[in-house]
Coordinates of C-alpha atoms in Angstrom, one line a residue:
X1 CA 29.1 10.2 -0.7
X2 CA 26.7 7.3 -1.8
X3 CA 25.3 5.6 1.6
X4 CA 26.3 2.1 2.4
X5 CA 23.0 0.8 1.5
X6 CA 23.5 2.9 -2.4
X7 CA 27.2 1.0 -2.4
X8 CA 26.0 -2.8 -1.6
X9 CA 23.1 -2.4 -4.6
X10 CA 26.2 -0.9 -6.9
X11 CA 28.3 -3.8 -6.2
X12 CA 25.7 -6.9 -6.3
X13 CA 26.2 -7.9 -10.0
X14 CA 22.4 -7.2 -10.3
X15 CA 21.6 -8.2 -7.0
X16 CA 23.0 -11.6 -6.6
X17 CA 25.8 -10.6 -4.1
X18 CA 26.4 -13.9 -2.1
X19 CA 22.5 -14.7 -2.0
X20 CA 23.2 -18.3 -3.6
X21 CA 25.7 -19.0 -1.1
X22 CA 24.0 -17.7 2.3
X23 CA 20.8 -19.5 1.0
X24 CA 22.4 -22.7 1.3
X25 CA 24.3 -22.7 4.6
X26 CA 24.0 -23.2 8.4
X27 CA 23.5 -19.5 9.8
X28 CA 19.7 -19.1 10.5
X29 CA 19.9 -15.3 8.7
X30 CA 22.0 -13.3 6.0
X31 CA 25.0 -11.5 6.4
X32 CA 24.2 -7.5 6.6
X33 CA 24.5 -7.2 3.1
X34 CA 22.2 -9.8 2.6
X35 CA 19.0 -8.2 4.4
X36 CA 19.6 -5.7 2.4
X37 CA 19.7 -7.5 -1.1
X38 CA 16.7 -9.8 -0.2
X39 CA 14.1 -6.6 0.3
X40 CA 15.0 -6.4 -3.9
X41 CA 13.7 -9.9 -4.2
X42 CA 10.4 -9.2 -2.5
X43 CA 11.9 -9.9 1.7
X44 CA 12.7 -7.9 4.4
X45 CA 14.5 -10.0 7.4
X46 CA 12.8 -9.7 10.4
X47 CA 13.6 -10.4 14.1
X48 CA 10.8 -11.4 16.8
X49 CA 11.4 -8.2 19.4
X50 CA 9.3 -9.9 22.0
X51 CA 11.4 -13.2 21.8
X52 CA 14.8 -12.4 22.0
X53 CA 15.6 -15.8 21.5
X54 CA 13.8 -16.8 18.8
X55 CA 15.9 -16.7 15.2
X56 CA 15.6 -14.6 12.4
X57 CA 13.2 -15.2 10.3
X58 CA 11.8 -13.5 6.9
X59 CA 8.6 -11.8 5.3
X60 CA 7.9 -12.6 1.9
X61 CA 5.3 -10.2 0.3
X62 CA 4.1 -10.7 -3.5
X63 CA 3.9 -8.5 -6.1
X64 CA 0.0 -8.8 -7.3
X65 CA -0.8 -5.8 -9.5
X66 CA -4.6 -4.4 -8.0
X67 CA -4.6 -7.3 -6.0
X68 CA -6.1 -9.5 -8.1
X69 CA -5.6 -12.9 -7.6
X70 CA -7.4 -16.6 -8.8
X71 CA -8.5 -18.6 -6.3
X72 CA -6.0 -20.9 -7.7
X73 CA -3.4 -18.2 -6.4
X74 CA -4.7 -17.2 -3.1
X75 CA -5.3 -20.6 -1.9
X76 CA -1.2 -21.2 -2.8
X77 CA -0.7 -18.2 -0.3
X78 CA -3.0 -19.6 2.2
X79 CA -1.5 -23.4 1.9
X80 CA 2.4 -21.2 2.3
X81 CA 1.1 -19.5 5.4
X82 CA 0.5 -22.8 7.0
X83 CA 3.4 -25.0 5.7
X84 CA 6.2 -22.2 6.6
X85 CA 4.5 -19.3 8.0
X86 CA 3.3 -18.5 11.0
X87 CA -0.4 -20.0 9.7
X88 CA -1.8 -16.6 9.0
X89 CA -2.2 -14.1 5.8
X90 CA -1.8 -10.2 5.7
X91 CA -3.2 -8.0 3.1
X92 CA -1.5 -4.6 3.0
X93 CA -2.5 -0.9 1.8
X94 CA -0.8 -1.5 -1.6
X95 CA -3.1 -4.7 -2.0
X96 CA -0.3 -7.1 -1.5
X97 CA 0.0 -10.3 0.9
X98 CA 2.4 -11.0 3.5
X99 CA 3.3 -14.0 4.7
X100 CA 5.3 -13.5 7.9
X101 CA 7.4 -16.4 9.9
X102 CA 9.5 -17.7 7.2
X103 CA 12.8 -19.3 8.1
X104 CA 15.6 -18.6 5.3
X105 CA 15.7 -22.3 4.0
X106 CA 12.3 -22.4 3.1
X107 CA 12.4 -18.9 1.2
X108 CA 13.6 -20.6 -2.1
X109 CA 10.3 -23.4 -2.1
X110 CA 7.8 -20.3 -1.4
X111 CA 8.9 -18.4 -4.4
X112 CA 8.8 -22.0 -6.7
X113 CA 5.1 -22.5 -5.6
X114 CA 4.0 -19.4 -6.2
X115 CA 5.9 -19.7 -9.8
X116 CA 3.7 -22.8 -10.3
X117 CA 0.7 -20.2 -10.6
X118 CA 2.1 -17.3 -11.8
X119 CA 2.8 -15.5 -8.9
X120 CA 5.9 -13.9 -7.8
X121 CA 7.8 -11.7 -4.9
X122 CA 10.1 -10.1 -7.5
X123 CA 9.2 -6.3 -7.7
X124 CA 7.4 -6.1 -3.9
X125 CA 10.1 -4.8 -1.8
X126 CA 13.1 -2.6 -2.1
X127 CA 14.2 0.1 -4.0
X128 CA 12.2 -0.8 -7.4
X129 CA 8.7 0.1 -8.9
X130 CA 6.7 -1.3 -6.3
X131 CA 2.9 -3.1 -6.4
X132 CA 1.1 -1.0 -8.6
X133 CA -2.9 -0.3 -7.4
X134 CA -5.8 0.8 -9.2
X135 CA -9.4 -0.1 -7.5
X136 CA -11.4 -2.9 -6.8
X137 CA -13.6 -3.4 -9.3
X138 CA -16.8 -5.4 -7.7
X139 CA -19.1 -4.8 -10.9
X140 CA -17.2 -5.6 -13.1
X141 CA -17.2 -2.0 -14.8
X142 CA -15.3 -2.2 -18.1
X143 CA -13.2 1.3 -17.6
X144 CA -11.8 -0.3 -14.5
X145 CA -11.1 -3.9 -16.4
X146 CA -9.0 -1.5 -19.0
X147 CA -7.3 0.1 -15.5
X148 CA -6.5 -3.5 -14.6
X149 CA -4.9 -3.9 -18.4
X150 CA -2.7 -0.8 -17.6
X151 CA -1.6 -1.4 -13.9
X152 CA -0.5 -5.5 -15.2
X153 CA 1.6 -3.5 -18.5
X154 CA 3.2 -0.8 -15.8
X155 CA 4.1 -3.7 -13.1
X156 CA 5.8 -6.0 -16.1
X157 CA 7.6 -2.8 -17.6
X158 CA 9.5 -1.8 -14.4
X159 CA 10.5 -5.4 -13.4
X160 CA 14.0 -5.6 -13.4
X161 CA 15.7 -7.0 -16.4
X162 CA 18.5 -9.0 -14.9
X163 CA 18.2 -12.4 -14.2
X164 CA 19.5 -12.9 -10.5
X165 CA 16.0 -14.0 -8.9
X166 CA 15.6 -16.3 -11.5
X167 CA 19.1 -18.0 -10.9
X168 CA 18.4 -17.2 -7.0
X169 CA 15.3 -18.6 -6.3
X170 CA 14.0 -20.5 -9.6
X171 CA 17.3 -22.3 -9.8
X172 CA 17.4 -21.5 -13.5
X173 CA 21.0 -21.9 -15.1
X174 CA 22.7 -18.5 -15.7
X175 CA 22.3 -17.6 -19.7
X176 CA 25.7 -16.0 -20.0
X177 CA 24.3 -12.7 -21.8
X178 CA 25.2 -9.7 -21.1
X179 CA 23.0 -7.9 -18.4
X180 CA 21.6 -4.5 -17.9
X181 CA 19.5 -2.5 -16.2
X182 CA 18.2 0.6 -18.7
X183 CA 15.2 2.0 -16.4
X184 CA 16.5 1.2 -13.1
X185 CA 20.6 1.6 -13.3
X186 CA 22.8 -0.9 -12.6
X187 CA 22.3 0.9 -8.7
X188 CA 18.5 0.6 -8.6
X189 CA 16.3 3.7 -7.3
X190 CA 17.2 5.5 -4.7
X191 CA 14.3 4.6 -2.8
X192 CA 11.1 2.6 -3.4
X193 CA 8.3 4.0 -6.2
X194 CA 5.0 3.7 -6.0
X195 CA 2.5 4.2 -9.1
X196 CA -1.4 4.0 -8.4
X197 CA -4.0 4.3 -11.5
X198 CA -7.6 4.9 -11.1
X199 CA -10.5 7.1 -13.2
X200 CA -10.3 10.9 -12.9
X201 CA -13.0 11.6 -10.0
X202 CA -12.9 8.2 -8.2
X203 CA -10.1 7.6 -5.6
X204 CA -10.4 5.0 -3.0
X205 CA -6.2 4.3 -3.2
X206 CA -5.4 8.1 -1.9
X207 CA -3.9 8.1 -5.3
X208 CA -2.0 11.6 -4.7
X209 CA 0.0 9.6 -1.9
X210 CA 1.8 7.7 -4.3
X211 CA 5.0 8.7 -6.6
X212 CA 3.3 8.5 -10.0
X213 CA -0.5 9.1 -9.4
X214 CA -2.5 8.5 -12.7
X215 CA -6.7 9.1 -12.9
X216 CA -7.6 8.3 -16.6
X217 CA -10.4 10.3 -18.5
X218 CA -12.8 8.7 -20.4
X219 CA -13.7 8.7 -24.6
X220 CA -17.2 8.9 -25.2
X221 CA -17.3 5.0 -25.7
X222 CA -15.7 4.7 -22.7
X223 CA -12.4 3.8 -23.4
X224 CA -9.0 5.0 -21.7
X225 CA -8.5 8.4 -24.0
X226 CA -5.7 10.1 -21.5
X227 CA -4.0 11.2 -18.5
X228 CA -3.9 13.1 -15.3
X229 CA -0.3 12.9 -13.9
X230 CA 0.6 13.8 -10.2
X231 CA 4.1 12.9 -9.6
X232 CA 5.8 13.5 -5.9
X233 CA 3.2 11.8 -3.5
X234 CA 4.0 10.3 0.3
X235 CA 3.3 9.6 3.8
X236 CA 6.4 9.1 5.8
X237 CA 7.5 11.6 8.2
X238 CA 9.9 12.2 11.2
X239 CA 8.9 14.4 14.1
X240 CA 11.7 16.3 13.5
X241 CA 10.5 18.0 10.8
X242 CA 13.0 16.7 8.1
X243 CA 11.2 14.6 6.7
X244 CA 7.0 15.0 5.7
X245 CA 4.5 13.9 3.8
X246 CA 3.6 15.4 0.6
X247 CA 0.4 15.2 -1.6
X248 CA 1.6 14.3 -5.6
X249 CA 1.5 17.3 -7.6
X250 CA -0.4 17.7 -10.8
X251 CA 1.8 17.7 -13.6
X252 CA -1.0 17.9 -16.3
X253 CA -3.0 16.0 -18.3
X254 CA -1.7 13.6 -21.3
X255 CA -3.1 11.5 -24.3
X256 CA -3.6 7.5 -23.6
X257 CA 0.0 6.5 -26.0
X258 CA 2.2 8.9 -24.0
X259 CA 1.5 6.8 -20.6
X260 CA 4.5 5.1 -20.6
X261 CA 7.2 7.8 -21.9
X262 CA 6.1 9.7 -18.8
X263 CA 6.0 6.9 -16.6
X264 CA 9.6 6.1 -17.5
X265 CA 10.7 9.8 -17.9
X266 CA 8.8 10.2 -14.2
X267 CA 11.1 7.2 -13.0
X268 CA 14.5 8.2 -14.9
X269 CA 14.0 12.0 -13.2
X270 CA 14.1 10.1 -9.6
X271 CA 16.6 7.6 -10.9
X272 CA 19.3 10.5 -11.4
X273 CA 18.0 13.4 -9.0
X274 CA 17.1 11.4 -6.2
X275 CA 19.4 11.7 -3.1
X276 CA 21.4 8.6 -2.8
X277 CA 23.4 10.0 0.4
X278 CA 20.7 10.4 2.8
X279 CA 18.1 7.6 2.4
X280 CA 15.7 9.6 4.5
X281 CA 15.2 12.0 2.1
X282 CA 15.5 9.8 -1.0
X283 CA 12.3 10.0 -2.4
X284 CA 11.0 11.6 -5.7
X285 CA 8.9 14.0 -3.1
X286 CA 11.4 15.7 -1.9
X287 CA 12.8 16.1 -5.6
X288 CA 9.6 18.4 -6.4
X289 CA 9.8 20.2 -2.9
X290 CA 13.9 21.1 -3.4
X291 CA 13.3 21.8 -7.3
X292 CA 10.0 22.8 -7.9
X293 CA 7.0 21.4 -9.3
X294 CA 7.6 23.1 -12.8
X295 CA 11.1 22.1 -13.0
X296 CA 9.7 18.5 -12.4
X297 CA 7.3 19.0 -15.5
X298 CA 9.9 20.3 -18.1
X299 CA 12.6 17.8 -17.4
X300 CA 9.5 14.9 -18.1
X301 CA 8.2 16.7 -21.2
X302 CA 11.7 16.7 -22.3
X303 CA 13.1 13.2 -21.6
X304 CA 8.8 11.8 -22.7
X305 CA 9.3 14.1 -26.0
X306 CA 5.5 15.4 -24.7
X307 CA 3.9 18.6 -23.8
X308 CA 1.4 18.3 -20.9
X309 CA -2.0 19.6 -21.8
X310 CA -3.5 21.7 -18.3
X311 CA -7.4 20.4 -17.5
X312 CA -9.8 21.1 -14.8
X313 CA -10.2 17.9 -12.6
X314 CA -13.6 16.3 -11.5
X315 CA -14.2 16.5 -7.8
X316 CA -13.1 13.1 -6.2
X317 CA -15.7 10.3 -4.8
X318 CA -14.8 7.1 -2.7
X319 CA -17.0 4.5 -3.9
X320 CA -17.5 1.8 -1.3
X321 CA -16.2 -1.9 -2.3
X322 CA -18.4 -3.4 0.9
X323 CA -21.5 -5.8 0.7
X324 CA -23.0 -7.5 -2.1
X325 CA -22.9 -6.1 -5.4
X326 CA -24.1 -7.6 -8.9
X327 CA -22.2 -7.4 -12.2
X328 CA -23.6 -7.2 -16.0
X329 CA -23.2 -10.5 -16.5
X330 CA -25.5 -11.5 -13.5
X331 CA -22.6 -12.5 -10.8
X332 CA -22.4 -10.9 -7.5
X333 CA -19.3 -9.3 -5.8
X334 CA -18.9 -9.3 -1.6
X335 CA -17.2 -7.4 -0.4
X336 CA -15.3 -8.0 3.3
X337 CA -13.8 -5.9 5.9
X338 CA -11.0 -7.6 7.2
X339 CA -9.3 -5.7 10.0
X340 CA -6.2 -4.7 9.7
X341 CA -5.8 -7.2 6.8
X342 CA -5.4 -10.5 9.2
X343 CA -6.3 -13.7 8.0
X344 CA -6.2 -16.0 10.9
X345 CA -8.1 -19.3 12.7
X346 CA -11.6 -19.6 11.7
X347 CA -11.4 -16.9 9.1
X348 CA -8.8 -18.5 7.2
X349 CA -10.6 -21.4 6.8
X350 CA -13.4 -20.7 5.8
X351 CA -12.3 -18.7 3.2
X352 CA -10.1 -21.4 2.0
X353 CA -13.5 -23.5 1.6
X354 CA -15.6 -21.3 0.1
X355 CA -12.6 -20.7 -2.8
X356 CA -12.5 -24.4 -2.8
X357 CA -15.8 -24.8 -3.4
X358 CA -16.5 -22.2 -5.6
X359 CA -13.2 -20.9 -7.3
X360 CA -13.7 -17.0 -7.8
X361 CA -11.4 -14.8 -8.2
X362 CA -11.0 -12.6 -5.7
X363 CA -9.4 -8.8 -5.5
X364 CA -7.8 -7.4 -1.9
X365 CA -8.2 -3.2 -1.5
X366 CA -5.8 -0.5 -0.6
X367 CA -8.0 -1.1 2.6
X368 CA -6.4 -3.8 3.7
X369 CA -10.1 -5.4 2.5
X370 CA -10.8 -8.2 0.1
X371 CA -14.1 -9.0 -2.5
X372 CA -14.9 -12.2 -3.8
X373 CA -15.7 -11.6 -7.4
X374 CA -17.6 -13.9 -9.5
X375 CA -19.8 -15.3 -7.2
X376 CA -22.6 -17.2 -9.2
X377 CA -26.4 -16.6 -7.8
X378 CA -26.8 -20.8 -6.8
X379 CA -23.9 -19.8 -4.6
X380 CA -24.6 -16.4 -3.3
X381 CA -26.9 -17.2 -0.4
X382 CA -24.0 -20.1 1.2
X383 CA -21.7 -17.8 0.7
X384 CA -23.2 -15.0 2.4
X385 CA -24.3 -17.5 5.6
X386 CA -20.4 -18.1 5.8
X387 CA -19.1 -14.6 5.4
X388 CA -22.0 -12.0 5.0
X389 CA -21.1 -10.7 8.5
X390 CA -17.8 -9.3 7.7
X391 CA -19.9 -7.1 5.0
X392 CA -21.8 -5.5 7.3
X393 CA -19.2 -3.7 10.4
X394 CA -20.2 -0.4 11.6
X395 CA -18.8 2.3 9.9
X396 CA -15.6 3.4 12.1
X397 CA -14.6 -0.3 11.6
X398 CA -15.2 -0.6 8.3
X399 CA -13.0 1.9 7.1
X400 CA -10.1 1.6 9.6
X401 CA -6.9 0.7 8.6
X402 CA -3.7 -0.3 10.6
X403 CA 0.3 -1.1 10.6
X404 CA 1.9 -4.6 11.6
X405 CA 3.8 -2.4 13.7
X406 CA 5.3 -4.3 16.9
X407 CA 6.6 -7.2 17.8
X408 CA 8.0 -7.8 13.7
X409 CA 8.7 -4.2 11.6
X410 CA 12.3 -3.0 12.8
X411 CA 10.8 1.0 12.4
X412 CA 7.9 0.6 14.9
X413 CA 7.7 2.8 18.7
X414 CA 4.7 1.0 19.6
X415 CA 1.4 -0.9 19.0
X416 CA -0.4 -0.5 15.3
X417 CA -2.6 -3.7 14.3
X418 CA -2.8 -5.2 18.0
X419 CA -3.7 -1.5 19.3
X420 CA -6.6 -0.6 17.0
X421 CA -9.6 -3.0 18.1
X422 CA -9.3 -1.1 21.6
X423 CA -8.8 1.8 19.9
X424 CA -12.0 1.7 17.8
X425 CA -14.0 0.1 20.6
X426 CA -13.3 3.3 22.5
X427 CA -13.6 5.9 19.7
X428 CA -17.0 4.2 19.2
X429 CA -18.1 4.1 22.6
X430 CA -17.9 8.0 22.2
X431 CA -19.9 8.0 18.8
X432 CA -22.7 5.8 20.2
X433 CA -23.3 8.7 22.7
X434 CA -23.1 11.5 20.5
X435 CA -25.6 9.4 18.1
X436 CA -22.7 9.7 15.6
X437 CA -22.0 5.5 14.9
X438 CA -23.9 6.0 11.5
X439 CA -21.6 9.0 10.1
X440 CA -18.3 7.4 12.1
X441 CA -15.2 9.7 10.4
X442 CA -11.9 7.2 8.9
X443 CA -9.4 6.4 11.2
X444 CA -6.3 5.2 10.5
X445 CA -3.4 4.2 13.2
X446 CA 0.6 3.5 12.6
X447 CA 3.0 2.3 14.8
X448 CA 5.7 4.8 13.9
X449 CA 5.5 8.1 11.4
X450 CA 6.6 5.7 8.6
X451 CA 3.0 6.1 7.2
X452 CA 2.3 2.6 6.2
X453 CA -1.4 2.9 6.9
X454 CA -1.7 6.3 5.3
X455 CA -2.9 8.2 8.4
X456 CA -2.5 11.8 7.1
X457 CA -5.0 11.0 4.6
X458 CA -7.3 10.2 7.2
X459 CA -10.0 12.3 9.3
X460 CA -8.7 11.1 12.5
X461 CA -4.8 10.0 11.9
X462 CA -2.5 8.0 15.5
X463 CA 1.0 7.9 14.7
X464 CA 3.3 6.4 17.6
X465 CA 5.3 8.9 19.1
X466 CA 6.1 6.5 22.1
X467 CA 5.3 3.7 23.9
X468 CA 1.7 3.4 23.8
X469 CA 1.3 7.2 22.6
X470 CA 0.2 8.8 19.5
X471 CA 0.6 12.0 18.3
X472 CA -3.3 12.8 16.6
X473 CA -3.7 14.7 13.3
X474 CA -6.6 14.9 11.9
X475 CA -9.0 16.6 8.9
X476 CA -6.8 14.3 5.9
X477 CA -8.7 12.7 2.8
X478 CA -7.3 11.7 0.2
X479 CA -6.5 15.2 -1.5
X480 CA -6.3 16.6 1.6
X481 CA -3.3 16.7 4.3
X482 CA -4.5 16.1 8.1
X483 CA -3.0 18.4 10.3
X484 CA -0.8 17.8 13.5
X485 CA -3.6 18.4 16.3
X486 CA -2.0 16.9 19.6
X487 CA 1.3 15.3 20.8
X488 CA 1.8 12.0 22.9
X489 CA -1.7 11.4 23.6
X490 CA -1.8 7.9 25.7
X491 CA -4.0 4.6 23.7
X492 CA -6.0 5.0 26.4
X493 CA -7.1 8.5 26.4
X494 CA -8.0 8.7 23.0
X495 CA -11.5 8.5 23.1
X496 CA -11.6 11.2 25.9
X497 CA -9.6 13.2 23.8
X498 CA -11.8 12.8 20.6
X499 CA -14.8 13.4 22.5
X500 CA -15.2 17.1 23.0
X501 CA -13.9 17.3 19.1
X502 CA -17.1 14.7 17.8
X503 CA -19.2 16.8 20.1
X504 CA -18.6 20.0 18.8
X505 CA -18.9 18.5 15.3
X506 CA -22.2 17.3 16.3
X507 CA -23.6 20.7 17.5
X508 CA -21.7 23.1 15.2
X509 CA -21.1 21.1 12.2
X510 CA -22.5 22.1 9.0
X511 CA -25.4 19.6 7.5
X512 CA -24.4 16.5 6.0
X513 CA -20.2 17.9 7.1
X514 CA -17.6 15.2 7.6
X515 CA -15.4 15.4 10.5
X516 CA -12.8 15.5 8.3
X517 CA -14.5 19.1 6.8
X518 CA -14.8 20.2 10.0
X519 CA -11.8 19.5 11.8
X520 CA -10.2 21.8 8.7
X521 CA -12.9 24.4 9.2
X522 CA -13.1 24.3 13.3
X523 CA -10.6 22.9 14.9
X524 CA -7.1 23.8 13.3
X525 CA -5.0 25.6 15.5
X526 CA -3.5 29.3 14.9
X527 CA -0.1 29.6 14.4

């Protein structure tokens, strides 16, 4: 039996349900069906668990393909944030931004300003094709520009084709045509579907996390000449066991004009074999774990009308997007860490200035990090007065990524964003010891198994398994799974715990070994 969630999306009428009505009167929030029908839209309702008194109130996150954005753009979200947020930005791991705070009768004026620049929620949330990433691009290195090209086609191409967020939140009149939806079903996916791009041998999106991985190879003139597709990537869990994170499998490799027939044949396999009973297990993983990875490949040659060529791959590389970097054309790109993505007080205005003054674009990372591309060389040294600091963190804090967690996402046991600065300042602590602060190993901290923050792609990976404790994996990269170490370790003994682990990765580490290498090597327990 379909769940109730599977039944609401059925019986919408393309996801209009009673939107238009509960937009428009008195009760602060929607109606069950309601929270449900806004995630389509780009929302997710969200109540304050700290202030039980408070109302409801929204998040609205946009759908910006590679995070790219004008300065135009980003200074609409900042100006949203502080008219009817809660006066601060998040950037996410899919290189989106949040704003958080919103009350329901203001939702309808956020979407029409960001309409004014050609921005838009539609496509960030719910059971669709979600933000599609490929990598910041600092140097402005033509192979990635063409990735851009791609990700902006794939995002359009899986929008839905209904109308109901333009009637809904654009006030446009209804046309009267006929509607349907031939990618999606008139039911939607079973669950959300995430596509990254890249270039075959760079990843810095942990592009086999995601449910349609693609790494394009390159003709010897540099353009886009095919494929690698990895199909069946993901992070969530439950401790239970039922539910796990899986690294996308290699389906094969494919010239550049079969892209989207896979992409859709990829999408149309999860569309009709994904489990629309139990939501848990409703994504296009668990499809290639219960059917196999070949089946998975012959029903998308079949529906794409392609055979899949087999190639070796390139080892992978992480690039680094931080500090100052100059393009062909003579520009420079900064890059920022941000932690955790929050754009807040000081921060937030000065960026707003320095976009006002000197209107770059600017591109956020699946780091939760942003880079201000474009920057001329008159500008370069006031720029870097106001913000070359944040290029420049130590190592464990430039590469650490965390939840929202607690007091707003619904899912989370305990602290993600507000736990990791005293995390980090006691992880490194430990490193500065062991002499270790220059080769710190990526850490990555979620509030609940969820796996918003990727952690099991991380060398050192906290998932809450409690209040205030974490269960520690560690060993992941981006090709690699990190494997469960310990259970319900407490925030605070974290560094203690880590300790004796660095140390012996200090003395008994290979030269020039990640922890990550060596925790895989040294420190995995026998069964």
């Amino acid at each position: 039996m379909p769940s109730p969630i599977e039944t609401i999306k059925a019986s919408s009428n393309f996801l209009r349900g009673n939107l238009p009505q509960e937009l428009t009167d008195a009760a602060p929030g929607f109606s069950p069906e309601g929270e449900q029908l806004i995630k389509l839209h780009g929302f997710y309702a969200q109540k304050h668990r700290e202030h039980k008194d408070a109302p409801p109130t929204a998040m609205g996150r946009g759908r910006i393909p590679g995070g790219r954005l004008s300065a135009a753009q980003y200074l609409v979200w900042d100006s949203l944030a502080t008219q009817y947020g809660d006066g601060t930005l998040r950037f996410t791991t899919r290189q989106c931004i949040e704003l958080h705070g919103l009350a329901k009768a203001d939702m309808r004026a956020v979407v029409q300003a960001l309409h004014v620049v050609k921005a838009t929620t539609q496509g960030a949330c719910g059971d669709v094709v979600r933000n599609v990433l490929y990598p910041a691009n600092p140097t402005g290195r033509p192979e990635i520009n063409a990735l851009q090209k791609v990700a902006e086609q794939l995002s359009t191409h899986f929008l839905s084709r209904a109308a109901a967020y333009q009637e809904i939140w654009l006030e446009a009149p209804p046309s009267g045509a006929p509607e349907s939806e031939p990618l999606m079903g008139s039911a939607y996916l079973p669950r959300k579907f995430k596509i990254a791009l890249t270039l075959a041998g760079e990843d810095t999106l942990d592009v086999l996390s995601n449910d349609l991985g693609l790494a394009a190879t390159l003709d010897a003139s540099g353009a886009i000449e095919g494929w690698f597709v990895f199909a069946g990537g993901g992070q969530s869990m439950n401790f239970a066991g039922t539910a796990f994170p899986r690294l996308a499998s290699l389906l094969g490799w494919v010239e550049a004009k079969a892209l989207l027939p896979v992409a859709e044949a990829l999408l149309g396999t999860f569309r009709d074999h994904g489990d629309r009973e139990n939501r848990k297990r409703a994504r296009l993983k668990y499809v290639l774990h219960d059917r196999g990875v070949d089946w998975a490949r012959s029903e998308v040659e079949t529906r794409a009308g392609i055979c899949f060529t087999q190639r070796p791959l390139p080892p992978w590389q992480t690039p680094s997007s931080h500090g100052w970097q100059k393009g062909p054309d003579g520009t420079w790109a900064l890059g920022l860490s941000l932690l955790c993505g929050r754009i807040e007080g000081e921060l937030k205005g000065t960026l707003r200035r320095v976009l006002e003054t000197h209107p770059v674009d600017v591109q956020l990372t699946a780091e939760q990090d942003l880079v201000l591309l474009g920057v001329p060389e008159a500008a370069k040294a006031e720029v870097s007065a106001l913000l070359g600091h944040l290029a420049q963190p130590s190592p464990l804090w430039a590469q650490a990524v965390a939840c929202i967690a607690q007091p707003l996402c619904a899912f989370a046991i305990t602290e993600g964003e507000r736990a990791l600065p005293a995390v980090l300042a006691d992880v490194e602590h430990v490193l500065a010891d062991l002499e270790l602060t220059d080769r710190a190993p990526v850490l990555r901290l979620t509030g609940c198994p969820n796996g918003c923050a990727r952690p099991h792609a991380a060398e050192i990976g906290l998932i809450g398994q409690g209040i205030d404790k974490y269960a520690l994996y560690l060993g992941g990269k981006g090709d690699r799974l990190a494997f469960h170490f310990a259970e319900r370790v407490p925030r605070s003994e974290i560094g203690a715990t880590l300790r004796p682990l660095l140390t012996r990765w200090k003395t008994e580490g290979q030269p020039g070994e990640t922890f990550g290498d060596f925790a895989m090597r040294c420190l995995q327990v026998a069964p």
